[in-house]
Amino acid sequence: LQGMECLITLSDGTRVHLNAETRLTYPVCFSSKERIVQIEGEAYFEVAKDAKKPFTVQFMSSSVTVLGTSFNIRAYPEEKRSQTTLAEGSVRIYSPGSSMLLKPGEQAEVSALSGEMVKQEVEVKNFTSWKDGRFVFEQQSLEDIMRTLERWYDIRVIFKDEGAKRISLSGNMKRYGDFSQVMKMLQMTGDVRFELHGNDVYITTE
């Protein structure tokens, strides 16, 4: 899914919001004992409750198992890490050699290279707002922000100034149909300058 999101309802009633450049693999009908799907990219799951059939999401080298809950998984291979953020209920995340139980408001980040797992408390809306058409970021590097916007708007970002990558920004804005509107809002920080040439975005510091 390049530059768009969609909503899929699985055979058990589970709703899955898929972010841009995301691939979800799932069966037409689940087996009688378990529900298993695979994801590459980012998705928000609203899992239908079924105490007899656990729901498992497999991604990178990790997996999450639940009975019924709402959570976000971000697992883009090029980012070399995955993030599981819990909104409601509880989930158990597994990676090679370890597992961790999350409660609402917690996030588990797993390194794709080492398998190391770290848990932290987060503001859930910062990681789930994309499904509602908003982009919320808090003290996030411009490099990470632009990586997300590249997927949303099918643009190519070129940093002409390496220092611009490390600028931290906070904001809450809705998703626009035209990237130029987003560019104007980001430029209001006064620290960076954007030049748009076709689908190429050149970024320098002021």
PDB file of C-alpha atoms in Angstrom:
ATOM      1  CA  LEU A   1       0.000   0.000   0.000  1.00  0.00           C
ATOM      2  CA  GLN A   2       2.003   2.990  -1.274  1.00  0.00           C
ATOM      3  CA  GLY A   3       0.964   6.358   0.114  1.00  0.00           C
ATOM      4  CA  MET A   4      -2.399   5.239   1.468  1.00  0.00           C
ATOM      5  CA  GLU A   5      -4.124   3.449   4.321  1.00  0.00           C
ATOM      6  CA  CYS A   6      -6.995   0.980   4.372  1.00  0.00           C
ATOM      7  CA  LEU A   7      -9.172  -0.958   6.802  1.00  0.00           C
ATOM      8  CA  ILE A   8      -9.564  -4.737   6.590  1.00  0.00           C
ATOM      9  CA  THR A   9     -12.038  -6.843   8.571  1.00  0.00           C
ATOM     10  CA  LEU A  10     -10.864 -10.443   9.062  1.00  0.00           C
ATOM     11  CA  SER A  11     -13.106 -13.518   9.189  1.00  0.00           C
ATOM     12  CA  ASP A  12     -13.301 -13.426  13.023  1.00  0.00           C
ATOM     13  CA  GLY A  13     -14.392  -9.779  13.089  1.00  0.00           C
ATOM     14  CA  THR A  14     -10.948  -8.375  13.918  1.00  0.00           C
ATOM     15  CA  ARG A  15     -10.414  -4.956  12.348  1.00  0.00           C
ATOM     16  CA  VAL A  16      -6.955  -4.054  11.011  1.00  0.00           C
ATOM     17  CA  HIS A  17      -5.978  -0.530   9.948  1.00  0.00           C
ATOM     18  CA  LEU A  18      -3.024  -0.710   7.543  1.00  0.00           C
ATOM     19  CA  ASN A  19      -0.641   2.208   7.159  1.00  0.00           C
ATOM     20  CA  ALA A  20       1.258   3.088   3.976  1.00  0.00           C
ATOM     21  CA  GLU A  21       3.656   0.490   2.504  1.00  0.00           C
ATOM     22  CA  THR A  22       2.257  -2.287   4.689  1.00  0.00           C
ATOM     23  CA  ARG A  23       1.710  -5.937   3.825  1.00  0.00           C
ATOM     24  CA  LEU A  24      -0.653  -8.154   5.848  1.00  0.00           C
ATOM     25  CA  THR A  25      -0.801 -11.903   5.245  1.00  0.00           C
ATOM     26  CA  TYR A  26      -3.829 -13.724   6.645  1.00  0.00           C
ATOM     27  CA  PRO A  27      -5.975 -16.800   5.885  1.00  0.00           C
ATOM     28  CA  VAL A  28      -9.449 -16.577   4.375  1.00  0.00           C
ATOM     29  CA  CYS A  29     -10.680 -18.428   7.479  1.00  0.00           C
ATOM     30  CA  PHE A  30      -8.791 -19.096  10.710  1.00  0.00           C
ATOM     31  CA  SER A  31      -8.234 -22.620  12.041  1.00  0.00           C
ATOM     32  CA  SER A  32     -10.308 -24.001  14.906  1.00  0.00           C
ATOM     33  CA  LYS A  33      -7.457 -23.569  17.420  1.00  0.00           C
ATOM     34  CA  GLU A  34      -5.623 -20.337  16.622  1.00  0.00           C
ATOM     35  CA  ARG A  35      -5.608 -17.104  14.640  1.00  0.00           C
ATOM     36  CA  ILE A  36      -2.266 -16.187  13.026  1.00  0.00           C
ATOM     37  CA  VAL A  37      -1.387 -13.289  10.698  1.00  0.00           C
ATOM     38  CA  GLN A  38       1.920 -11.822   9.475  1.00  0.00           C
ATOM     39  CA  ILE A  39       2.709  -8.153   8.981  1.00  0.00           C
ATOM     40  CA  GLU A  40       5.434  -6.060   7.382  1.00  0.00           C
ATOM     41  CA  GLY A  41       4.984  -2.333   7.922  1.00  0.00           C
ATOM     42  CA  GLU A  42       2.573  -0.712  10.370  1.00  0.00           C
ATOM     43  CA  ALA A  43      -0.933  -1.659  11.489  1.00  0.00           C
ATOM     44  CA  TYR A  44      -3.411  -0.997  14.292  1.00  0.00           C
ATOM     45  CA  PHE A  45      -5.311  -4.085  15.424  1.00  0.00           C
ATOM     46  CA  GLU A  46      -8.725  -4.199  17.105  1.00  0.00           C
ATOM     47  CA  VAL A  47      -8.834  -7.899  17.930  1.00  0.00           C
ATOM     48  CA  ALA A  48     -12.185  -9.640  18.320  1.00  0.00           C
ATOM     49  CA  LYS A  49     -12.370 -11.476  21.643  1.00  0.00           C
ATOM     50  CA  ASP A  50     -12.253 -15.273  21.529  1.00  0.00           C
ATOM     51  CA  ALA A  51     -10.938 -16.916  24.701  1.00  0.00           C
ATOM     52  CA  LYS A  52     -10.535 -20.271  22.936  1.00  0.00           C
ATOM     53  CA  LYS A  53      -8.517 -19.004  19.964  1.00  0.00           C
ATOM     54  CA  PRO A  54      -5.502 -16.776  20.687  1.00  0.00           C
ATOM     55  CA  PHE A  55      -4.694 -14.151  18.056  1.00  0.00           C
ATOM     56  CA  THR A  56      -1.024 -13.979  17.046  1.00  0.00           C
ATOM     57  CA  VAL A  57       0.716 -11.357  14.918  1.00  0.00           C
ATOM     58  CA  GLN A  58       4.132 -12.356  13.555  1.00  0.00           C
ATOM     59  CA  PHE A  59       6.606  -9.646  12.441  1.00  0.00           C
ATOM     60  CA  MET A  60      10.362  -9.498  11.921  1.00  0.00           C
ATOM     61  CA  SER A  61      11.724 -11.999  14.478  1.00  0.00           C
ATOM     62  CA  SER A  62       8.985 -11.298  17.020  1.00  0.00           C
ATOM     63  CA  SER A  63       5.337 -12.103  17.654  1.00  0.00           C
ATOM     64  CA  VAL A  64       2.478 -10.769  19.768  1.00  0.00           C
ATOM     65  CA  THR A  65      -0.248 -13.009  21.200  1.00  0.00           C
ATOM     66  CA  VAL A  66      -3.589 -11.746  22.534  1.00  0.00           C
ATOM     67  CA  LEU A  67      -7.163 -12.883  23.146  1.00  0.00           C
ATOM     68  CA  GLY A  68      -8.890  -9.564  22.446  1.00  0.00           C
ATOM     69  CA  THR A  69      -7.352  -6.080  22.614  1.00  0.00           C
ATOM     70  CA  SER A  70      -6.247  -2.992  20.638  1.00  0.00           C
ATOM     71  CA  PHE A  71      -2.608  -2.300  19.802  1.00  0.00           C
ATOM     72  CA  ASN A  72      -0.287  -0.838  17.184  1.00  0.00           C
ATOM     73  CA  ILE A  73       2.663  -2.600  15.554  1.00  0.00           C
ATOM     74  CA  ARG A  74       5.313  -0.740  13.569  1.00  0.00           C
ATOM     75  CA  ALA A  75       7.726  -3.110  11.849  1.00  0.00           C
ATOM     76  CA  TYR A  76       9.246  -1.647   8.687  1.00  0.00           C
ATOM     77  CA  PRO A  77      12.322  -3.775   7.832  1.00  0.00           C
ATOM     78  CA  GLU A  78      14.459  -0.775   6.859  1.00  0.00           C
ATOM     79  CA  GLU A  79      14.062   0.723  10.342  1.00  0.00           C
ATOM     80  CA  LYS A  80      15.868  -2.254  11.959  1.00  0.00           C
ATOM     81  CA  ARG A  81      13.494  -2.249  14.927  1.00  0.00           C
ATOM     82  CA  SER A  82       9.873  -2.920  15.785  1.00  0.00           C
ATOM     83  CA  GLN A  83       7.525  -1.134  18.164  1.00  0.00           C
ATOM     84  CA  THR A  84       4.433  -2.639  19.770  1.00  0.00           C
ATOM     85  CA  THR A  85       2.235  -0.055  21.508  1.00  0.00           C
ATOM     86  CA  LEU A  86      -0.720  -1.154  23.631  1.00  0.00           C
ATOM     87  CA  ALA A  87      -3.927   0.917  23.712  1.00  0.00           C
ATOM     88  CA  GLU A  88      -6.351  -1.461  25.467  1.00  0.00           C
ATOM     89  CA  GLY A  89      -6.289  -4.876  27.135  1.00  0.00           C
ATOM     90  CA  SER A  90      -3.004  -6.759  27.421  1.00  0.00           C
ATOM     91  CA  VAL A  91      -0.551  -8.407  25.047  1.00  0.00           C
ATOM     92  CA  ARG A  92       2.484 -10.610  25.402  1.00  0.00           C
ATOM     93  CA  ILE A  93       5.299  -9.986  22.966  1.00  0.00           C
ATOM     94  CA  TYR A  94       7.876 -12.654  22.172  1.00  0.00           C
ATOM     95  CA  SER A  95      11.304 -12.287  20.635  1.00  0.00           C
ATOM     96  CA  PRO A  96      14.094 -14.893  20.522  1.00  0.00           C
ATOM     97  CA  GLY A  97      14.985 -15.822  24.095  1.00  0.00           C
ATOM     98  CA  SER A  98      12.601 -13.488  25.903  1.00  0.00           C
ATOM     99  CA  SER A  99       9.002 -12.367  26.340  1.00  0.00           C
ATOM    100  CA  MET A 100       7.303  -9.361  27.887  1.00  0.00           C
ATOM    101  CA  LEU A 101       3.780  -8.504  29.059  1.00  0.00           C
ATOM    102  CA  LEU A 102       2.469  -5.038  28.214  1.00  0.00           C
ATOM    103  CA  LYS A 103      -0.276  -3.020  29.859  1.00  0.00           C
ATOM    104  CA  PRO A 104      -2.090  -0.020  28.306  1.00  0.00           C
ATOM    105  CA  GLY A 105       0.233   2.925  27.730  1.00  0.00           C
ATOM    106  CA  GLU A 106       3.326   0.772  27.399  1.00  0.00           C
ATOM    107  CA  GLN A 107       5.465   0.078  24.352  1.00  0.00           C
ATOM    108  CA  ALA A 108       7.975  -2.674  23.615  1.00  0.00           C
ATOM    109  CA  GLU A 109      10.777  -1.882  21.179  1.00  0.00           C
ATOM    110  CA  VAL A 110      12.738  -4.799  19.765  1.00  0.00           C
ATOM    111  CA  SER A 111      16.011  -4.545  17.853  1.00  0.00           C
ATOM    112  CA  ALA A 112      15.829  -6.574  14.657  1.00  0.00           C
ATOM    113  CA  LEU A 113      19.574  -7.197  14.849  1.00  0.00           C
ATOM    114  CA  SER A 114      20.148  -8.201  18.482  1.00  0.00           C
ATOM    115  CA  GLY A 115      16.616  -9.140  19.562  1.00  0.00           C
ATOM    116  CA  GLU A 116      17.049  -6.897  22.614  1.00  0.00           C
ATOM    117  CA  MET A 117      13.683  -5.813  24.011  1.00  0.00           C
ATOM    118  CA  VAL A 118      13.053  -2.553  25.885  1.00  0.00           C
ATOM    119  CA  LYS A 119       9.782  -1.497  27.535  1.00  0.00           C
ATOM    120  CA  GLN A 120       8.760   2.106  28.160  1.00  0.00           C
ATOM    121  CA  GLU A 121       5.690   4.173  28.968  1.00  0.00           C
ATOM    122  CA  VAL A 122       4.487   6.300  26.047  1.00  0.00           C
ATOM    123  CA  GLU A 123       1.690   8.621  24.972  1.00  0.00           C
ATOM    124  CA  VAL A 124      -0.325   6.117  22.943  1.00  0.00           C
ATOM    125  CA  LYS A 125      -1.887   8.708  20.599  1.00  0.00           C
ATOM    126  CA  ASN A 126       1.579   9.611  19.321  1.00  0.00           C
ATOM    127  CA  PHE A 127       1.809   6.109  17.831  1.00  0.00           C
ATOM    128  CA  THR A 128      -1.817   5.459  16.808  1.00  0.00           C
ATOM    129  CA  SER A 129      -3.092   8.820  15.517  1.00  0.00           C
ATOM    130  CA  TRP A 130      -2.170   7.924  11.924  1.00  0.00           C
ATOM    131  CA  LYS A 131      -5.250   5.661  11.677  1.00  0.00           C
ATOM    132  CA  ASP A 132      -7.460   8.701  12.338  1.00  0.00           C
ATOM    133  CA  GLY A 133      -5.760  10.808   9.675  1.00  0.00           C
ATOM    134  CA  ARG A 134      -3.497  12.758  12.037  1.00  0.00           C
ATOM    135  CA  PHE A 135       0.254  12.904  12.534  1.00  0.00           C
ATOM    136  CA  VAL A 136       1.331  13.448  16.152  1.00  0.00           C
ATOM    137  CA  PHE A 137       5.011  13.647  17.016  1.00  0.00           C
ATOM    138  CA  GLU A 138       6.781  14.707  20.198  1.00  0.00           C
ATOM    139  CA  GLN A 139      10.460  15.651  20.177  1.00  0.00           C
ATOM    140  CA  GLN A 140      11.020  13.398  17.169  1.00  0.00           C
ATOM    141  CA  SER A 141      13.979  13.809  14.822  1.00  0.00           C
ATOM    142  CA  LEU A 142      13.277  15.378  11.434  1.00  0.00           C
ATOM    143  CA  GLU A 143      14.878  12.322   9.832  1.00  0.00           C
ATOM    144  CA  ASP A 144      12.268  10.013  11.405  1.00  0.00           C
ATOM    145  CA  ILE A 145       9.434  12.423  10.630  1.00  0.00           C
ATOM    146  CA  MET A 146      10.412  12.628   6.968  1.00  0.00           C
ATOM    147  CA  ARG A 147      10.758   8.839   6.729  1.00  0.00           C
ATOM    148  CA  THR A 148       7.086   8.554   7.668  1.00  0.00           C
ATOM    149  CA  LEU A 149       6.056  11.341   5.293  1.00  0.00           C
ATOM    150  CA  GLU A 150       7.939   9.662   2.443  1.00  0.00           C
ATOM    151  CA  ARG A 151       5.609   6.687   2.781  1.00  0.00           C
ATOM    152  CA  TRP A 152       2.487   8.820   3.085  1.00  0.00           C
ATOM    153  CA  TYR A 153       3.093  11.145   0.153  1.00  0.00           C
ATOM    154  CA  ASP A 154       5.292   9.050  -2.174  1.00  0.00           C
ATOM    155  CA  ILE A 155       8.099  11.622  -2.072  1.00  0.00           C
ATOM    156  CA  ARG A 156      11.893  11.304  -1.953  1.00  0.00           C
ATOM    157  CA  VAL A 157      13.690  13.267   0.768  1.00  0.00           C
ATOM    158  CA  ILE A 158      17.244  14.560   0.264  1.00  0.00           C
ATOM    159  CA  PHE A 159      18.987  16.178   3.237  1.00  0.00           C
ATOM    160  CA  LYS A 160      21.454  18.720   1.826  1.00  0.00           C
ATOM    161  CA  ASP A 161      22.495  19.489   5.405  1.00  0.00           C
ATOM    162  CA  GLU A 162      23.214  16.466   7.636  1.00  0.00           C
ATOM    163  CA  GLY A 163      22.556  18.580  10.721  1.00  0.00           C
ATOM    164  CA  ALA A 164      18.925  18.991   9.667  1.00  0.00           C
ATOM    165  CA  LYS A 165      18.329  15.283  10.299  1.00  0.00           C
ATOM    166  CA  ARG A 166      18.883  15.755  14.026  1.00  0.00           C
ATOM    167  CA  ILE A 167      16.500  18.672  14.520  1.00  0.00           C
ATOM    168  CA  SER A 168      13.754  17.639  16.974  1.00  0.00           C
ATOM    169  CA  LEU A 169      10.172  18.732  16.351  1.00  0.00           C
ATOM    170  CA  SER A 170       6.824  18.358  18.087  1.00  0.00           C
ATOM    171  CA  GLY A 171       3.450  18.788  16.424  1.00  0.00           C
ATOM    172  CA  ASN A 172      -0.099  17.595  15.871  1.00  0.00           C
ATOM    173  CA  MET A 173      -1.541  18.034  12.403  1.00  0.00           C
ATOM    174  CA  LYS A 174      -4.037  16.384  10.143  1.00  0.00           C
ATOM    175  CA  ARG A 175      -3.035  14.579   7.003  1.00  0.00           C
ATOM    176  CA  TYR A 176      -3.367  16.775   3.931  1.00  0.00           C
ATOM    177  CA  GLY A 177      -3.884  15.661   0.373  1.00  0.00           C
ATOM    178  CA  ASP A 178      -1.071  17.913  -0.819  1.00  0.00           C
ATOM    179  CA  PHE A 179       2.413  17.588   0.689  1.00  0.00           C
ATOM    180  CA  SER A 180       3.112  21.287   0.114  1.00  0.00           C
ATOM    181  CA  GLN A 181       0.703  22.112   2.973  1.00  0.00           C
ATOM    182  CA  VAL A 182       2.649  19.850   5.338  1.00  0.00           C
ATOM    183  CA  MET A 183       5.885  21.392   4.133  1.00  0.00           C
ATOM    184  CA  LYS A 184       4.622  24.888   5.006  1.00  0.00           C
ATOM    185  CA  MET A 185       3.664  23.799   8.519  1.00  0.00           C
ATOM    186  CA  LEU A 186       7.032  22.165   9.203  1.00  0.00           C
ATOM    187  CA  GLN A 187       8.842  25.180   7.808  1.00  0.00           C
ATOM    188  CA  MET A 188       7.082  27.414  10.362  1.00  0.00           C
ATOM    189  CA  THR A 189       9.542  26.094  12.963  1.00  0.00           C
ATOM    190  CA  GLY A 190      12.059  28.506  11.459  1.00  0.00           C
ATOM    191  CA  ASP A 191      14.904  25.993  11.706  1.00  0.00           C
ATOM    192  CA  VAL A 192      14.644  24.273   8.321  1.00  0.00           C
ATOM    193  CA  ARG A 193      13.952  25.143   4.713  1.00  0.00           C
ATOM    194  CA  PHE A 194      12.240  22.871   2.177  1.00  0.00           C
ATOM    195  CA  GLU A 195      12.478  22.939  -1.587  1.00  0.00           C
ATOM    196  CA  LEU A 196      10.050  20.800  -3.579  1.00  0.00           C
ATOM    197  CA  HIS A 197      11.044  19.746  -7.112  1.00  0.00           C
ATOM    198  CA  GLY A 198       8.538  17.261  -8.489  1.00  0.00           C
ATOM    199  CA  ASN A 199       8.531  14.408  -5.948  1.00  0.00           C
ATOM    200  CA  ASP A 200      11.972  15.339  -4.564  1.00  0.00           C
ATOM    201  CA  VAL A 201      12.154  17.301  -1.306  1.00  0.00           C
ATOM    202  CA  TYR A 202      15.452  19.035  -0.503  1.00  0.00           C
ATOM    203  CA  ILE A 203      16.003  20.013   3.143  1.00  0.00           C
ATOM    204  CA  THR A 204      18.556  22.459   4.534  1.00  0.00           C
ATOM    205  CA  THR A 205      18.917  24.371   7.791  1.00  0.00           C
ATOM    206  CA  GLU A 206      18.161  28.061   7.812  1.00  0.00           C
TER     207      GLU A 206
END
